Amino acid sequence: MCGLDQVIVRVFQAYSVILFIYALISWLPDLRGPWVRYLAMLVEPVLAPVRRIIPPVGGLDMAFLVVIVLINFVIIPILNRAVFGACY
């Protein structure tokens, strides 16, 4: 079971990186291409509910920040504690 727990932590870390890349692309339109649709299919279902609660303010989308903070400072530490407690 320890291997699966570590895989789940890595998936959340990878998703955090995907969110960061998607946010970066929104600021740099020259990097956009057809592949951005695939990123949007991964990211937008998570960002849409957050945007309903916290709408963009002055053109600045805070949903990215909220989701990245939740993943990196809430979900991953909880999972790491669970993995550490279960595996060691």
Coordinates of N, CA and C in Angstrom, one line a residue:
M1 N 0.8 -1.2 0.0 CA 0.0 0.0 0.0 C 0.9 1.3 0.0
C2 N 2.1 1.2 0.5 CA 2.9 2.3 0.6 C 3.3 2.9 -0.8
G3 N 3.4 2.0 -1.7 CA 3.8 2.5 -3.1 C 2.6 3.3 -3.7
L4 N 1.4 2.9 -3.5 CA 0.2 3.6 -4.0 C 0.1 4.9 -3.3
D5 N 0.3 5.0 -2.0 CA 0.3 6.3 -1.4 C 1.3 7.3 -1.9
Q6 N 2.4 6.8 -2.2 CA 3.5 7.7 -2.8 C 3.1 8.1 -4.2
V7 N 2.5 7.3 -4.9 CA 2.0 7.6 -6.3 C 1.0 8.7 -6.2
I8 N 0.1 8.6 -5.3 CA -1.0 9.6 -5.1 C -0.4 11.0 -4.8
V9 N 0.6 11.0 -3.9 CA 1.3 12.3 -3.6 C 2.0 12.8 -4.8
R10 N 2.7 12.0 -5.6 CA 3.3 12.4 -6.9 C 2.3 13.0 -7.9
V11 N 1.1 12.4 -7.9 CA 0.1 12.9 -8.9 C -0.3 14.3 -8.5
F12 N -0.5 14.5 -7.2 CA -0.9 15.9 -6.7 C 0.2 16.9 -7.0
Q13 N 1.4 16.5 -6.8 CA 2.6 17.3 -7.1 C 2.6 17.7 -8.6
A14 N 2.4 16.7 -9.5 CA 2.4 16.9 -10.9 C 1.2 17.8 -11.3
Y15 N 0.1 17.6 -10.7 CA -1.1 18.5 -11.0 C -0.8 19.9 -10.6
S16 N -0.1 20.1 -9.5 CA 0.3 21.4 -9.1 C 1.2 22.1 -10.2
V17 N 2.1 21.3 -10.8 CA 3.0 21.8 -11.8 C 2.2 22.1 -13.1
I18 N 1.2 21.3 -13.4 CA 0.4 21.5 -14.6 C -0.4 22.8 -14.4
L19 N -0.9 23.1 -13.2 CA -1.6 24.3 -12.9 C -0.7 25.5 -13.1
F20 N 0.5 25.4 -12.6 CA 1.5 26.5 -12.8 C 1.7 26.8 -14.2
I21 N 1.9 25.7 -15.0 CA 2.2 25.9 -16.5 C 1.0 26.6 -17.1
Y22 N -0.2 26.1 -16.8 CA -1.4 26.7 -17.4 C -1.6 28.2 -17.0
A23 N -1.2 28.5 -15.8 CA -1.3 29.9 -15.4 C -0.2 30.8 -16.1
L24 N 1.0 30.2 -16.3 CA 2.0 30.9 -17.0 C 1.6 31.1 -18.5
I25 N 1.0 30.1 -19.1 CA 0.6 30.3 -20.5 C -0.5 31.3 -20.6
S26 N -1.3 31.5 -19.6 CA -2.3 32.6 -19.7 C -1.7 33.9 -19.7
W27 N -0.5 34.1 -19.1 CA 0.2 35.4 -19.1 C 1.1 35.6 -20.4
L28 N 1.4 34.5 -21.0 CA 2.3 34.5 -22.2 C 1.6 33.9 -23.4
P29 N 0.8 34.7 -24.1 CA 0.0 34.2 -25.2 C 0.8 33.7 -26.4
D30 N 2.0 34.1 -26.5 CA 2.9 33.6 -27.6 C 3.1 32.1 -27.5
L31 N 3.0 31.5 -26.3 CA 3.3 30.1 -26.1 C 2.0 29.2 -26.4
R32 N 0.9 29.8 -26.6 CA -0.3 29.1 -26.8 C -0.3 28.3 -28.1
G33 N -0.9 27.2 -28.0 CA -1.0 26.3 -29.2 C -2.1 25.3 -29.0
P34 N -2.3 24.4 -29.9 CA -3.4 23.5 -29.8 C -3.3 22.6 -28.6
W35 N -2.1 22.4 -28.1 CA -1.9 21.5 -26.9 C -2.4 22.1 -25.6
V36 N -2.7 23.4 -25.6 CA -3.2 24.1 -24.4 C -4.7 23.6 -24.1
R37 N -5.4 23.1 -25.2 CA -6.7 22.6 -24.9 C -6.7 21.4 -24.0
Y38 N -5.6 20.6 -24.1 CA -5.5 19.4 -23.3 C -5.2 19.8 -21.8
L39 N -4.4 20.8 -21.7 CA -4.2 21.4 -20.3 C -5.5 21.9 -19.7
A40 N -6.2 22.6 -20.5 CA -7.5 23.2 -20.1 C -8.4 22.1 -19.7
M41 N -8.4 20.9 -20.4 CA -9.3 19.8 -20.0 C -8.9 19.3 -18.6
L42 N -7.7 19.4 -18.2 CA -7.3 18.9 -16.9 C -7.5 19.9 -15.8
V43 N -7.4 21.2 -16.2 CA -7.3 22.2 -15.1 C -8.7 22.9 -14.9
E44 N -9.4 23.2 -16.0 CA -10.7 23.9 -15.8 C -11.7 23.3 -15.0
P45 N -11.9 21.9 -15.0 CA -12.9 21.4 -14.1 C -12.6 21.6 -12.6
V46 N -11.4 21.8 -12.2 CA -11.1 22.1 -10.8 C -11.2 23.6 -10.6
L47 N -10.8 24.4 -11.5 CA -10.8 25.9 -11.3 C -12.2 26.5 -11.4
A48 N -13.1 25.9 -12.2 CA -14.5 26.5 -12.3 C -15.2 26.6 -11.0
P49 N -15.3 25.6 -10.2 CA -16.0 25.8 -8.9 C -15.4 26.8 -8.0
V50 N -14.1 26.9 -8.0 CA -13.4 27.9 -7.2 C -13.7 29.3 -7.8
R51 N -13.8 29.4 -9.1 CA -14.1 30.7 -9.7 C -15.5 31.2 -9.4
R52 N -16.4 30.2 -9.1 CA -17.8 30.6 -8.7 C -17.8 31.2 -7.3
I53 N -16.9 30.7 -6.5 CA -16.8 31.2 -5.1 C -16.0 32.5 -5.1
I54 N -14.8 32.5 -5.8 CA -13.9 33.7 -5.8 C -13.8 34.1 -7.2
P55 N -14.6 35.1 -7.7 CA -14.5 35.5 -9.1 C -13.2 36.3 -9.3
P56 N -12.8 36.4 -10.6 CA -11.6 37.2 -10.9 C -11.8 38.6 -10.5
V57 N -10.7 39.2 -9.9 CA -10.7 40.6 -9.4 C -9.8 41.4 -10.3
G58 N -10.4 42.4 -11.0 CA -9.5 43.2 -11.9 C -8.7 42.5 -12.9
G59 N -9.3 41.4 -13.4 CA -8.6 40.6 -14.4 C -7.6 39.6 -13.9
L60 N -7.5 39.6 -12.5 CA -6.5 38.7 -11.9 C -7.3 37.5 -11.4
D61 N -7.0 36.3 -11.8 CA -7.7 35.1 -11.4 C -7.1 34.5 -10.2
M62 N -7.8 34.6 -9.1 CA -7.3 34.1 -7.8 C -7.5 32.6 -7.6
A63 N -8.3 32.0 -8.5 CA -8.6 30.5 -8.4 C -7.3 29.7 -8.5
F64 N -6.4 30.1 -9.4 CA -5.1 29.4 -9.5 C -4.4 29.4 -8.1
L65 N -4.3 30.5 -7.5 CA -3.6 30.6 -6.3 C -4.3 29.8 -5.2
V66 N -5.6 29.8 -5.1 CA -6.3 29.1 -4.1 C -6.1 27.6 -4.3
V67 N -6.2 27.1 -5.5 CA -6.0 25.6 -5.7 C -4.6 25.2 -5.5
I68 N -3.6 26.0 -5.9 CA -2.2 25.6 -5.7 C -1.9 25.6 -4.2
V69 N -2.4 26.6 -3.5 CA -2.1 26.7 -2.0 C -2.8 25.5 -1.3
L70 N -4.0 25.1 -1.7 CA -4.7 24.0 -1.2 C -3.9 22.7 -1.4
I71 N -3.4 22.5 -2.6 CA -2.7 21.3 -3.0 C -1.4 21.3 -2.2
N72 N -0.6 22.3 -2.2 CA 0.8 22.3 -1.7 C 0.8 22.5 -0.2
F73 N -0.1 23.1 0.4 CA 0.0 23.4 1.9 C -1.1 22.6 2.7
V74 N -2.0 22.0 2.0 CA -3.0 21.2 2.8 C -3.0 19.8 2.4
I75 N -3.3 19.5 1.1 CA -3.5 18.1 0.7 C -2.1 17.3 0.7
I76 N -1.1 17.8 0.1 CA 0.2 17.1 0.1 C 0.8 16.8 1.5
P77 N 0.8 17.8 2.4 CA 1.3 17.5 3.8 C 0.4 16.5 4.5
I78 N -0.9 16.5 4.3 CA -1.7 15.5 4.9 C -1.4 14.1 4.3
L79 N -1.3 14.0 3.0 CA -0.9 12.7 2.4 C 0.5 12.3 2.8
N80 N 1.4 13.2 2.9 CA 2.8 12.8 3.3 C 2.8 12.3 4.7
R81 N 2.0 12.9 5.6 CA 1.9 12.3 7.0 C 1.3 10.9 7.0
A82 N 0.3 10.7 6.1 CA -0.3 9.4 6.0 C 0.6 8.4 5.5
V83 N 1.4 8.8 4.5 CA 2.4 7.9 3.9 C 3.5 7.6 4.9
F84 N 4.0 8.6 5.6 CA 5.1 8.4 6.5 C 4.6 7.5 7.7
G85 N 3.4 7.8 8.2 CA 2.9 7.0 9.3 C 2.6 5.5 8.9
A86 N 2.1 5.3 7.7 CA 1.7 4.0 7.3 C 3.0 3.1 6.8
C87 N 4.0 3.8 6.3 CA 5.1 3.1 5.7 C 6.3 3.0 6.6
Y88 N 6.4 3.8 7.6 CA 7.6 3.7 8.4 C 7.3 3.5 9.9

